[in-house]
Short mmCIF file of C-alpha atoms in Angstrom, two decimals:
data_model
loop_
_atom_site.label_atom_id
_atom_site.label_comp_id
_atom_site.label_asym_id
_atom_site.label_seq_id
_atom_site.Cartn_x
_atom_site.Cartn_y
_atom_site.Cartn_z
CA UNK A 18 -122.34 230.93 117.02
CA UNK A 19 -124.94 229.51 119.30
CA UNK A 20 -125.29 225.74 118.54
CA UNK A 21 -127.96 225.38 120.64
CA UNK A 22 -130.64 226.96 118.83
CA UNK A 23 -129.33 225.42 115.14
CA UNK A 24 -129.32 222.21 117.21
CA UNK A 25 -133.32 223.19 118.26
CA UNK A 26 -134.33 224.90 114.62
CA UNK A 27 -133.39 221.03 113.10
CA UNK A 28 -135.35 219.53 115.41
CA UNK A 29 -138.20 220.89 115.66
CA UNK A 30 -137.99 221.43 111.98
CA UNK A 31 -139.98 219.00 109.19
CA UNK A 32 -138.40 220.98 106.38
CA UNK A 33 -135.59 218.45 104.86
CA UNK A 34 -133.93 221.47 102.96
CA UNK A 35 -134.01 224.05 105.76
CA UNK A 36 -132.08 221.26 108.07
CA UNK A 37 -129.48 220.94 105.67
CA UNK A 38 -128.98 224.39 105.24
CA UNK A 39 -128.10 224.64 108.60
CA UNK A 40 -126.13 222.19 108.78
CA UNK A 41 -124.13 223.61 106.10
CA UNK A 42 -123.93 226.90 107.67
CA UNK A 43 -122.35 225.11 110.93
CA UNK A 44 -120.07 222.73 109.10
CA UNK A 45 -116.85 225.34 108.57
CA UNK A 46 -117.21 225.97 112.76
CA UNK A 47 -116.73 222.55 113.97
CA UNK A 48 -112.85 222.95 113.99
CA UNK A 49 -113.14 226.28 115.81
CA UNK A 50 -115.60 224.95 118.19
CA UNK A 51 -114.94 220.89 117.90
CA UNK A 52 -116.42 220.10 121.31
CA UNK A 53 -119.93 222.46 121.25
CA UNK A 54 -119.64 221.01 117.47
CA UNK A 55 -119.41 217.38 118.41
CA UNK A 56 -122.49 217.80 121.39
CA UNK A 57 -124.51 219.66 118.84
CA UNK A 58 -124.70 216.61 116.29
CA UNK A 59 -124.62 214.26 119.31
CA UNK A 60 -128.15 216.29 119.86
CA UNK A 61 -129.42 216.66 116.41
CA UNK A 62 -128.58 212.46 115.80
CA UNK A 63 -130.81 211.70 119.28
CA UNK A 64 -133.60 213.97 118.61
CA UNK A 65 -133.92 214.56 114.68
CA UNK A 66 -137.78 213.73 113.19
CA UNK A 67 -136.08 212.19 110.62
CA UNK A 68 -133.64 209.04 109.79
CA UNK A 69 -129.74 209.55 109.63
CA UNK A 70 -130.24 207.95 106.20
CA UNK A 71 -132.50 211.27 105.40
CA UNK A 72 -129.93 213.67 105.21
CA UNK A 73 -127.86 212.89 102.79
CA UNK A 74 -124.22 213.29 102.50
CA UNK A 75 -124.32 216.02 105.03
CA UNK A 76 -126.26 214.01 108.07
CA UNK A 77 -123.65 211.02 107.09
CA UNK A 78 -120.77 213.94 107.58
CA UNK A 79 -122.13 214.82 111.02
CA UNK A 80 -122.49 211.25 112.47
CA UNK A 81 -118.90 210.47 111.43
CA UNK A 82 -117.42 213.16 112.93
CA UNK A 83 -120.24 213.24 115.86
CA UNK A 84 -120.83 209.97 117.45
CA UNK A 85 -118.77 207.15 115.57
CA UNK A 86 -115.36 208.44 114.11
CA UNK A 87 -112.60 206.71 116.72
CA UNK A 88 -109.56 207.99 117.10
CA UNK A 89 -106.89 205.12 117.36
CA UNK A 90 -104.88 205.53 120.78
CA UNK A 91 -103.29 202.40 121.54
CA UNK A 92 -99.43 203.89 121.61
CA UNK A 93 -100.46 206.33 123.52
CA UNK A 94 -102.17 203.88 125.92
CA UNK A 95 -99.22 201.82 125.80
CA UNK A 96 -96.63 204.82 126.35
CA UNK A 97 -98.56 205.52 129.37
CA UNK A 98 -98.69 202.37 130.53
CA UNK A 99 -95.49 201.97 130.45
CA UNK A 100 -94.70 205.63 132.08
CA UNK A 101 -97.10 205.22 134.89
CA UNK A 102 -96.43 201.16 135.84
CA UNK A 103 -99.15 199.24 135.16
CA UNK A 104 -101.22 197.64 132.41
CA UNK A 105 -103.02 199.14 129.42
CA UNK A 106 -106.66 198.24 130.83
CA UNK A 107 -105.61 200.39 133.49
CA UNK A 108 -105.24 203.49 131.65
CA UNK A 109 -108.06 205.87 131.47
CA UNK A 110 -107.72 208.63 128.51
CA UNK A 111 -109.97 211.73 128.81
CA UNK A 112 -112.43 211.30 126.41
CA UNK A 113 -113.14 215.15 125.75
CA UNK A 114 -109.33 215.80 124.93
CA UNK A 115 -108.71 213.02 122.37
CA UNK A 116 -107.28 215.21 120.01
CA UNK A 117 -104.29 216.66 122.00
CA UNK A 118 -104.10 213.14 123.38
CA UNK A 119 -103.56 211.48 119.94
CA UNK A 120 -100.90 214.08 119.22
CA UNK A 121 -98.97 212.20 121.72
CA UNK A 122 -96.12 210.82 120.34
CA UNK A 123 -93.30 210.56 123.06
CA UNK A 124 -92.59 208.84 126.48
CA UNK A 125 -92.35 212.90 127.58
CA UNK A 126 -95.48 214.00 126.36
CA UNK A 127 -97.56 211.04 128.30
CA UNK A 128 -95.65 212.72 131.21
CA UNK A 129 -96.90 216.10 130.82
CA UNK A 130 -100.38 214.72 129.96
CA UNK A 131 -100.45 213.00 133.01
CA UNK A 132 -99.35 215.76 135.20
CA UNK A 133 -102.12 217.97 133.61
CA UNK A 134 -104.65 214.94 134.32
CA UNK A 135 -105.92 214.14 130.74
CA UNK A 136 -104.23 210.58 131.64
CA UNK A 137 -105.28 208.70 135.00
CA UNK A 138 -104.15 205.32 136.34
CA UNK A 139 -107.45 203.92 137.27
CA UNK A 140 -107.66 202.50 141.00
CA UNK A 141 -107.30 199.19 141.58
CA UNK A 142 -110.28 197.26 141.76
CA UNK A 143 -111.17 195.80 145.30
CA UNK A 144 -111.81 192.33 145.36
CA UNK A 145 -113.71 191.83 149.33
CA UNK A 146 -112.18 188.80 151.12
CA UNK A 147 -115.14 189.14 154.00
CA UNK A 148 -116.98 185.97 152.49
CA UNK A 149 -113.82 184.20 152.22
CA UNK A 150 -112.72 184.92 156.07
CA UNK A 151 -115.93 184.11 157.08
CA UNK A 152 -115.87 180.64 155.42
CA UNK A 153 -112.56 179.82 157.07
CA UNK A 154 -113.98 181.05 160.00
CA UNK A 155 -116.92 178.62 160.06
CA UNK A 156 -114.15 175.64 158.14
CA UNK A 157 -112.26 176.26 161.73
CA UNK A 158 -115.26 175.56 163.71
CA UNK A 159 -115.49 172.13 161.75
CA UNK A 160 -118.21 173.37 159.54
CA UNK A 161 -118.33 172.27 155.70
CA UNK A 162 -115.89 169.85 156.59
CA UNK A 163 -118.30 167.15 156.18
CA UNK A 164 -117.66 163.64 153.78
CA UNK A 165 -119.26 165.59 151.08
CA UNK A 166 -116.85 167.95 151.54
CA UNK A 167 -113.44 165.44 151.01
CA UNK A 168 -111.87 164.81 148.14
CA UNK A 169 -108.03 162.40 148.69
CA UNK A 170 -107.73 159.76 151.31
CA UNK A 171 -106.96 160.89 155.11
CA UNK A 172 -103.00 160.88 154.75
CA UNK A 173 -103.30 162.88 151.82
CA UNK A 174 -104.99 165.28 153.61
CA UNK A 175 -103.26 165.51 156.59
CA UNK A 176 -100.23 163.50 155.97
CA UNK A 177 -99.49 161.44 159.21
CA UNK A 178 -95.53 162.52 158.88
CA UNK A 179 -96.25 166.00 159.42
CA UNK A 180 -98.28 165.15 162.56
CA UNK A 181 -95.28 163.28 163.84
CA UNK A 182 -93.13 166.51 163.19
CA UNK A 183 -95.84 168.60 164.46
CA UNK A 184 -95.79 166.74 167.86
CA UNK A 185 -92.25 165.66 167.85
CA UNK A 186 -91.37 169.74 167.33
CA UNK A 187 -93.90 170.34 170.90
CA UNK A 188 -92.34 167.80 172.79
CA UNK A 189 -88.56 168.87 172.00
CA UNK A 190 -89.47 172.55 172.43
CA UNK A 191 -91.52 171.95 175.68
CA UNK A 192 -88.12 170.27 176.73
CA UNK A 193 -85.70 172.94 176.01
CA UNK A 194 -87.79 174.93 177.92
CA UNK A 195 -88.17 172.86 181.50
CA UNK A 196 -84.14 172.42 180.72
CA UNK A 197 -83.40 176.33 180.76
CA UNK A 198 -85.76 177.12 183.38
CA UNK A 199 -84.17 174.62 185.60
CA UNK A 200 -87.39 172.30 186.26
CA UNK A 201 -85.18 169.27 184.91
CA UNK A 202 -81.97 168.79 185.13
CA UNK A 203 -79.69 167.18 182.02
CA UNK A 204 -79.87 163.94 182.90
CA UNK A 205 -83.55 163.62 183.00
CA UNK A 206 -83.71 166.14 179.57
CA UNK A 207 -81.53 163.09 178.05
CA UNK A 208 -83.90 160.91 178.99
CA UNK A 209 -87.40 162.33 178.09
CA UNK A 210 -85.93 163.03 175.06
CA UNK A 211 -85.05 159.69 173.85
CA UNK A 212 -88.51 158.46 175.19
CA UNK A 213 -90.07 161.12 172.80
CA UNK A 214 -88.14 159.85 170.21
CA UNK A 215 -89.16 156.78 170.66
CA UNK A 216 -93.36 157.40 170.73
CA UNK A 217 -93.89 157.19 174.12
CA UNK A 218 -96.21 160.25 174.95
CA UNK A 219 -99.26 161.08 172.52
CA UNK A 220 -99.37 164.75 173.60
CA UNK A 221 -97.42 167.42 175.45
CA UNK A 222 -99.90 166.91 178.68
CA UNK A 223 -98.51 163.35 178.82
CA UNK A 224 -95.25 164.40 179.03
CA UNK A 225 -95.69 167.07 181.83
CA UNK A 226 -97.56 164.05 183.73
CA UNK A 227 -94.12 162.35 183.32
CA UNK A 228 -92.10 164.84 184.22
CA UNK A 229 -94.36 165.32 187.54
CA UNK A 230 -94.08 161.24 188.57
CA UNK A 231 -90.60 160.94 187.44
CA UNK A 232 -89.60 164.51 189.69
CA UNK A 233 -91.90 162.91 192.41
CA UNK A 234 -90.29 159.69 192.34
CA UNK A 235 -86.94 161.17 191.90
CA UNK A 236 -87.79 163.16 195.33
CA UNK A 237 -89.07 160.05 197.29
CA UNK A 238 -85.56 158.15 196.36
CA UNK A 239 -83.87 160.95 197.55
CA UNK A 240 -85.50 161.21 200.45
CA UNK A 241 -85.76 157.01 201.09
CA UNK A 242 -81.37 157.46 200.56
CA UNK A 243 -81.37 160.42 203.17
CA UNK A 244 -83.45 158.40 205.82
CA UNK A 245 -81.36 155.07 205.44
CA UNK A 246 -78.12 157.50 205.71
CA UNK A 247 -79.21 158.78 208.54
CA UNK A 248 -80.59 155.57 210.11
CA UNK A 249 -76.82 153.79 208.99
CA UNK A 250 -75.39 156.97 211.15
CA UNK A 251 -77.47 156.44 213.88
CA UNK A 252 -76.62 152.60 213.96
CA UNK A 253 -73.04 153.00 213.70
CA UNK A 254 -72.57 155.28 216.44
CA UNK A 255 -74.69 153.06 218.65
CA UNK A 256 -72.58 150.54 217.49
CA UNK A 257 -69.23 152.37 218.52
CA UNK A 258 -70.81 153.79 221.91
CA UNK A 259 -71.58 150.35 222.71
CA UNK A 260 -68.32 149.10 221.91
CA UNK A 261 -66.45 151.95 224.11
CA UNK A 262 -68.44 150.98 226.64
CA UNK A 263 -67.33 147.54 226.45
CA UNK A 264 -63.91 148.42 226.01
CA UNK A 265 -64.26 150.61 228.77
CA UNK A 266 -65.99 147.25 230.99
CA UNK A 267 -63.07 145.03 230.00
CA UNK A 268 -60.18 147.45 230.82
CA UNK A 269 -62.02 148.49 234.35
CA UNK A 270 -61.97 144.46 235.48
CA UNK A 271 -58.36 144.39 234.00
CA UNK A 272 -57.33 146.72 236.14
CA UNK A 273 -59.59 145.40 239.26
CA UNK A 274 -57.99 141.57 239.04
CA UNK A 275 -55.06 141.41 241.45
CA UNK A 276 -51.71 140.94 240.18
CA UNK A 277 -50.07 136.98 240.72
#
């Protein structure tokens, strides 16, 4: 049966009767051919010369079962959300197979309807996070970070304990380092780390300049304890030479003074 031309004869037709005619002729194919059925009165319903109202019980018959009759598919959206993993908004039922859909009754089915793609997961909607990077971008260069922009008081912001931590954590871990690599020794690693403790450098750079004098200094004691060693040395053998010399003076006149 060729829907297409009943579908054209009611249109173009002004004869009330004749349409209806038709339309009864077609109504005993529609579960035979459900889908051309359901386009034809989609067709006659868009382009008819005449009011739905016209037609009677018949036109009424064709818009139910054309356009507005809804078949009610909530288990079967909720089977299949439940078989695939995801919500019910997520489920996307092929709108041309609603009947073998509906007939759906079982956890199994929803399987098999899936598998033969009647039922789709739809994709999950992208949400871009470009403006958002770029904002943090520009927040890191300082921008929109402006007293407009503030809301809580300065601590509350940037609490002044986690600072502490914060530079606390790069002193400690900048001394654990020189320690292991052998730029201080444990003495000094005592030390410094006490004097970080107690808030004595601001910033790591002031701690390296402290390291520097204190090596520095540490060197020129060294080397100030070497030379007074060595000058000591060099005294005390003068010292000795002179005295063996003297000894030497005092036993050489002993023996030259004649015996009484």
């Amino acid at each position: 049966m060729n829907f297409d031309m009943c579908a054209t004869a009611i249109v173009t037709s002004r004869q009330k009767t004749l349409c209806c005619s038709v339309v009864q002729l077609l109504l005993f194919a529609r579960q035979q051919h459900k889908a051309l059925f359901t386009a034809f009165c989609l067709t006659v319903l868009e382009a008819a010369p005449f009011g739905r109202r016209e037609l009677g019980v018949i036109g009424c018959d064709i818009y139910c079962n054309g356009r507005n009759k809804m078949v009610d598919l909530k288990t079967q959206k909720r089977l299949a959300a439940s078989v695939m993993g995801c919500g019910k908004r997520k489920i996307w039922l092929d709108p041309n197979e609603m009947s073998e859909i509906s007939n759906a009754n079982s956890r199994q089915t929803i399987r098999k309807l899936v598998a033969d793609g009647l039922i789709i997961k739809k994709p999950v909607t992208m949400h871009s996070r470009s403006r958002t990077r770029a904002l943090a971008d520009a927040r890191r260069k300082g921008r929109h970070m402006g007293f407009g922009k503030r809301k809580g008081t300065a601590d509350a912001r940037m609490p002044s304990q986690v600072l502490w931590m914060r530079r606390l954590r790069v002193l400690r871990r900048l001394l654990v380092k020189y320690r292991a690599s052998g730029k201080i020794d444990k003495h000094l690693y005592h030390e410094l780390y006490h004097l970080s403790k107690g808030n004595t450098f601001k910033h790591k750079r002031a701690l390296v300049e402290h390291i520097h004098k204190a090596k520095a200094e540490k060197a020129r004691e060294r080397q100030i304890k070497e030379e007074m060693d060595a000058k000591r040395a060099k005294t005390k053998a003068a010292r000795e030479r002179r005295q063996a010399r003297v000894q030497e003076k005092r036993n050489a006149l002993v023996a030259d003074t004649p015996a009484e």
